Amino acid sequence: MAISLTRSTKSFAKRLGVGAMATVAALSMAACSNGSSGSTSEESGESEDIQAVEAENTSDADALPTVVPGKFTVATGEPAFSPWVENDDPASGEGLEAAVAYAVAEQLGFARENVVWIRTPFDTVISPGPKDFDVNLQQFSISEERLEAVDFSSPYYVTTQAIVSLEGNAGADAKTLADLKDVKFGVAVGSNGAAVIEEKVAPNQEIGVFNSNDDAVAALQAGQIDAIVTDLPTVLYLQAAVLDNGVVVGQFEPVEGDGDEFAFLLPKDSGLTAPVTAAVDALRADGTLDALAEKWIAEGAGAPVLK
């Protein structure tokens, strides 16, 4: 069996048709409402203040060098998958990347109705050249090679190591790290998985090391191991598209410097790189990004943090 475990369009396309992971209520990120026409004089004063802020935000948004003036054009994949975009409908704001896009748009001063979604392939947008979007998010990880052709914002999500198993296997129903002591784990050689398992679990059984994730999957299906530890996006992909009766057991607590950093991709030398980065930084600082990851990855995708 040959499977691709990168975040390419090709690999995620294999997830098409697989049942979406749990869908939860849409985020409330609508832009500020207009003031009431029936307000009292004091209320009117407050309303004027609010309108002044809205006007300032609108003015800021209009001044940004977007591909369509006054609009924030956001690109995603075709199709886009859970938990990043729910039901292939980014305009719903459901899914981590759809929700983060609207949060950033709001930070920049764009009303929700001024966010425009388009679809692009994954691979071609990494190449140099003009783009028809302001930002693109499809789990693009920041790399030095890609930075030669495109810009990236600061990261909105950092991957963690996670566990995928099969129903009925040892540890498949684990709720804590202590529940994983007797699990026979498998990892791909050269990955961070083995070190994370030793540090977090200190299992009683020797960790199986395989030449690739493909081999680890074969060992899991053959009953040679109970579970695989690899990065969370790959775990979600394996559970959704590769494994029959696959179970996402959970994820480990993130470790700084360990894991891919997903960020907004922008055209090279875009005038929006700094404003978008500032918006992402503000959302990280006020806890919004953590809350969205908890909602759409930990809860929505069934990948709780194991402690």
Coordinates of C-alpha atoms in Angstrom, one line a residue:
M1 CA 0.0 0.0 0.0
A2 CA 1.4 3.3 -1.0
I3 CA 0.1 6.3 0.9
S4 CA 1.3 9.9 1.0
L5 CA 1.7 11.4 4.4
T6 CA 2.5 14.9 3.4
R7 CA 0.0 17.8 3.5
S8 CA -0.3 17.9 -0.2
T9 CA -3.6 18.3 -2.0
K10 CA -3.0 14.8 -3.4
S11 CA -2.9 13.2 0.0
F12 CA -5.8 15.1 1.5
A13 CA -7.8 14.3 -1.6
K14 CA -7.9 10.8 -0.4
R15 CA -10.0 12.0 2.5
L16 CA -12.8 13.1 0.2
G17 CA -15.9 11.1 0.8
V18 CA -14.9 10.1 4.3
G19 CA -17.4 11.1 6.9
A20 CA -16.6 14.4 8.5
M21 CA -15.5 14.5 12.1
A22 CA -17.9 16.0 14.6
T23 CA -19.4 19.3 13.5
V24 CA -20.2 21.7 16.2
A25 CA -21.9 25.1 16.3
A26 CA -20.5 27.9 14.1
L27 CA -18.4 30.6 15.7
S28 CA -19.9 33.9 16.4
M29 CA -17.5 36.2 14.5
A30 CA -19.9 38.5 12.8
A31 CA -18.7 42.1 12.3
C32 CA -20.0 44.8 14.7
S33 CA -23.6 45.7 14.1
N34 CA -24.8 49.2 13.1
G35 CA -26.2 51.5 15.7
S36 CA -29.9 51.6 16.5
S37 CA -32.0 54.3 14.8
G38 CA -34.3 54.4 17.8
S39 CA -31.7 55.1 20.5
T40 CA -31.9 57.9 23.2
S41 CA -29.5 60.9 23.1
E42 CA -27.1 59.1 25.5
E43 CA -27.4 55.9 23.5
S44 CA -26.8 57.9 20.4
G45 CA -23.6 59.3 21.8
E46 CA -22.4 55.7 22.5
S47 CA -23.6 54.6 19.1
E48 CA -21.6 57.4 17.5
D49 CA -18.5 56.3 19.3
I50 CA -19.1 52.7 18.0
Q51 CA -19.7 54.0 14.5
A52 CA -16.5 56.0 14.7
V53 CA -14.6 52.9 15.6
E54 CA -16.3 51.0 12.8
A55 CA -15.5 53.8 10.4
E56 CA -11.9 53.7 11.4
N57 CA -11.7 50.0 11.0
T58 CA -13.4 50.2 7.6
S59 CA -11.0 52.9 6.6
D60 CA -8.0 50.8 7.7
A61 CA -9.4 47.8 5.8
D62 CA -9.9 49.9 2.6
A63 CA -6.3 51.2 2.8
L64 CA -4.8 47.7 2.8
P65 CA -3.3 46.6 -0.5
T66 CA -5.7 43.7 -1.2
V67 CA -6.2 42.2 -4.7
V68 CA -9.8 43.5 -4.7
P69 CA -10.2 46.8 -2.9
G70 CA -12.3 46.6 0.2
K71 CA -12.4 42.8 0.1
F72 CA -10.2 40.2 1.9
T73 CA -9.7 37.3 -0.6
V74 CA -8.9 34.0 1.2
A75 CA -7.9 30.9 -0.7
T76 CA -8.3 27.3 0.5
G77 CA -8.2 23.9 -1.1
E78 CA -10.7 22.2 -3.4
P79 CA -12.1 20.4 -1.6
A80 CA -11.2 21.5 2.0
F81 CA -11.3 19.0 4.8
S82 CA -12.3 18.6 8.4
P83 CA -11.1 19.7 10.9
W84 CA -9.6 22.6 9.0
V85 CA -12.9 23.4 7.1
E86 CA -16.1 21.6 8.0
N87 CA -18.3 20.3 5.2
D88 CA -16.1 21.9 2.5
D89 CA -17.8 25.2 3.3
P90 CA -15.3 27.8 4.4
A91 CA -17.8 30.6 4.4
S92 CA -19.6 28.9 7.3
G93 CA -16.6 29.8 9.5
E94 CA -16.6 26.2 10.8
G95 CA -13.3 24.4 11.1
L96 CA -10.0 25.7 12.5
E97 CA -8.8 27.4 9.3
A98 CA -12.1 28.9 8.4
A99 CA -12.5 30.3 11.9
V100 CA -9.0 31.7 12.0
A101 CA -9.5 33.4 8.7
Y102 CA -12.5 35.2 9.9
A103 CA -10.8 36.1 13.1
V104 CA -7.9 37.6 11.2
A105 CA -10.2 39.4 8.8
E106 CA -12.0 41.0 11.8
Q107 CA -8.7 42.1 13.3
L108 CA -7.8 43.8 10.0
G109 CA -11.2 45.6 10.0
F110 CA -13.0 43.6 7.3
A111 CA -16.7 42.8 7.9
R112 CA -17.6 39.2 7.5
E113 CA -19.5 39.9 4.2
N114 CA -16.2 41.4 2.8
V115 CA -14.4 38.1 3.2
V116 CA -14.3 36.4 -0.2
W117 CA -13.3 32.7 -0.5
I118 CA -11.7 31.2 -3.6
R119 CA -10.2 27.7 -4.3
T120 CA -6.6 27.0 -5.3
P121 CA -4.5 23.8 -5.6
F122 CA -1.9 23.3 -2.9
D123 CA 1.3 22.8 -4.9
T124 CA 1.2 25.6 -7.5
V125 CA 0.6 28.4 -5.0
I126 CA 4.0 27.7 -3.4
S127 CA 5.7 28.6 -6.7
P128 CA 6.8 32.2 -7.5
G129 CA 4.5 34.5 -9.4
P130 CA 1.4 36.6 -9.1
K131 CA -1.5 35.4 -7.0
D132 CA -5.2 36.0 -7.2
F133 CA -5.6 35.9 -3.4
D134 CA -4.6 37.9 -0.4
V135 CA -3.9 34.9 1.9
N136 CA -4.0 31.2 1.4
L137 CA -4.3 28.6 4.2
Q138 CA -4.2 24.8 3.5
Q139 CA -2.0 23.7 6.4
F140 CA 1.0 25.3 4.8
S141 CA 4.1 24.8 7.0
I142 CA 6.8 27.5 7.1
S143 CA 10.1 26.4 5.5
E144 CA 13.2 28.2 4.4
E145 CA 12.7 26.8 0.9
R146 CA 9.2 28.1 0.5
L147 CA 10.2 31.5 1.9
E148 CA 12.2 32.0 -1.3
A149 CA 9.0 32.1 -3.3
V150 CA 6.3 33.2 -1.0
D151 CA 5.7 35.0 2.3
F152 CA 4.3 33.5 5.5
S153 CA 2.6 35.1 8.5
S154 CA 3.5 34.0 12.0
P155 CA 2.0 30.6 12.7
Y156 CA -1.6 30.1 13.7
Y157 CA -1.2 26.5 14.7
V158 CA 1.8 24.3 15.6
T159 CA 1.4 20.6 15.2
T160 CA 1.8 18.1 18.0
Q161 CA 2.5 14.4 18.2
A162 CA -0.6 12.3 18.5
I163 CA -1.7 8.7 18.7
V164 CA -3.9 6.7 16.3
S165 CA -5.0 3.1 17.0
L166 CA -7.7 0.6 16.1
E167 CA -10.9 -0.1 18.0
G168 CA -10.3 -2.8 20.6
N169 CA -6.5 -2.4 20.7
A170 CA -4.7 -1.9 24.0
G171 CA -4.8 1.8 24.9
A172 CA -7.5 2.7 22.2
D173 CA -9.8 4.0 25.0
A174 CA -7.0 5.7 27.0
K175 CA -8.0 8.9 28.7
T176 CA -4.6 9.6 30.5
L177 CA -0.9 9.0 29.9
A178 CA -1.0 6.4 32.6
D179 CA -3.5 4.4 30.6
L180 CA -0.9 4.0 27.9
K181 CA 1.8 2.2 29.9
D182 CA 1.2 -1.3 28.4
V183 CA 0.7 -0.1 24.8
K184 CA 3.0 -1.4 22.1
F185 CA 3.8 1.7 20.1
G186 CA 5.1 2.1 16.6
V187 CA 6.9 5.1 15.0
A188 CA 8.7 5.9 11.8
V189 CA 12.5 6.1 12.1
G190 CA 13.8 9.6 12.4
S191 CA 10.5 11.0 13.7
N192 CA 10.0 12.7 17.1
G193 CA 7.5 10.0 18.1
A194 CA 9.9 7.7 20.0
A195 CA 11.3 10.5 22.1
V196 CA 7.9 11.9 23.0
I197 CA 6.6 8.4 24.0
E198 CA 9.6 7.8 26.2
E199 CA 9.3 11.2 27.9
K200 CA 5.6 11.3 28.3
V201 CA 4.6 7.6 28.8
A202 CA 7.8 5.6 29.5
P203 CA 6.0 2.5 28.2
N204 CA 6.6 -1.0 29.6
Q205 CA 7.0 -2.4 26.0
E206 CA 9.8 -1.7 23.6
I207 CA 8.8 0.9 20.9
G208 CA 8.6 -0.5 17.4
V209 CA 10.6 1.6 14.9
F210 CA 9.7 1.3 11.2
N211 CA 11.3 2.6 8.0
S212 CA 8.2 4.7 7.3
N213 CA 4.7 5.5 8.4
D214 CA 3.5 3.2 5.7
D215 CA 5.3 0.3 7.4
A216 CA 4.0 1.3 10.8
V217 CA 0.4 1.3 9.4
A218 CA 1.0 -2.2 8.0
A219 CA 2.3 -3.3 11.4
L220 CA -0.8 -1.8 13.1
Q221 CA -3.1 -3.6 10.7
A222 CA -1.2 -6.9 11.2
G223 CA -1.6 -6.6 15.0
Q224 CA 2.2 -6.3 15.5
I225 CA 1.7 -3.0 17.4
D226 CA -1.2 -1.4 19.2
A227 CA -0.9 2.2 18.1
I228 CA 1.2 4.7 16.0
V229 CA 2.6 8.0 17.2
T230 CA 3.1 10.7 14.5
D231 CA 2.2 14.3 13.9
L232 CA -1.5 15.2 14.4
P233 CA -2.5 16.0 10.8
T234 CA -1.2 12.6 9.7
V235 CA -3.0 10.9 12.6
L236 CA -6.3 12.6 11.5
Y237 CA -5.6 11.6 7.9
L238 CA -4.9 8.0 8.8
Q239 CA -8.0 7.7 11.0
A240 CA -10.2 9.3 8.4
A241 CA -8.9 7.8 5.1
V242 CA -6.7 4.8 5.7
L243 CA -7.6 2.8 8.7
D244 CA -10.8 0.8 9.1
N245 CA -12.1 1.3 12.6
G246 CA -9.3 3.8 13.2
V247 CA -9.3 5.7 16.6
V248 CA -7.7 9.0 17.4
V249 CA -6.6 8.3 21.0
G250 CA -5.4 11.8 21.7
Q251 CA -2.5 14.3 21.3
F252 CA 0.5 15.1 23.5
E253 CA 1.0 18.5 25.0
P254 CA 2.8 20.7 22.4
V255 CA 6.6 21.2 23.0
E256 CA 8.1 24.4 21.8
G257 CA 10.3 23.9 18.7
D258 CA 8.8 20.5 18.1
G259 CA 6.3 20.3 15.2
D260 CA 5.4 22.0 11.9
E261 CA 4.2 25.6 12.1
F262 CA 1.1 26.2 9.9
A263 CA 0.8 29.8 8.7
F264 CA -1.0 32.0 6.2
L265 CA 0.7 31.9 2.8
L266 CA 1.0 35.3 1.0
P267 CA 2.5 36.4 -2.2
K268 CA 6.2 37.2 -2.0
D269 CA 6.8 40.7 -0.6
S270 CA 3.1 41.3 0.0
G271 CA 2.0 44.5 1.7
L272 CA -0.3 42.4 3.8
T273 CA 2.4 40.2 5.4
A274 CA 3.0 42.5 8.3
P275 CA -0.6 43.4 9.0
V276 CA -1.7 39.7 8.8
T277 CA 1.2 38.7 11.1
A278 CA 0.2 41.4 13.6
A279 CA -3.4 40.1 13.5
V280 CA -2.3 36.5 14.1
D281 CA 0.0 37.6 16.9
A282 CA -2.8 39.5 18.6
L283 CA -5.1 36.5 18.4
R284 CA -2.3 34.3 19.9
A285 CA -1.8 36.8 22.7
D286 CA -5.4 37.1 23.7
G287 CA -5.9 33.3 23.7
T288 CA -8.2 33.2 20.6
L289 CA -5.9 30.8 18.7
D290 CA -5.7 28.3 21.6
A291 CA -9.5 28.5 22.0
L292 CA -10.1 27.8 18.3
A293 CA -7.6 24.8 18.3
E294 CA -9.3 23.4 21.4
K295 CA -12.7 23.8 19.7
W296 CA -12.0 22.4 16.3
I297 CA -9.0 20.0 16.9
A298 CA -9.3 18.7 20.4
E299 CA -13.1 18.6 20.7
G300 CA -14.2 18.6 17.1
A301 CA -11.7 16.2 15.7
G302 CA -11.6 14.1 18.9
A303 CA -8.0 14.6 19.7
P304 CA -7.9 15.5 23.4
V305 CA -4.6 16.5 25.1
L306 CA -3.5 13.5 27.2
K307 CA -2.1 14.3 30.6

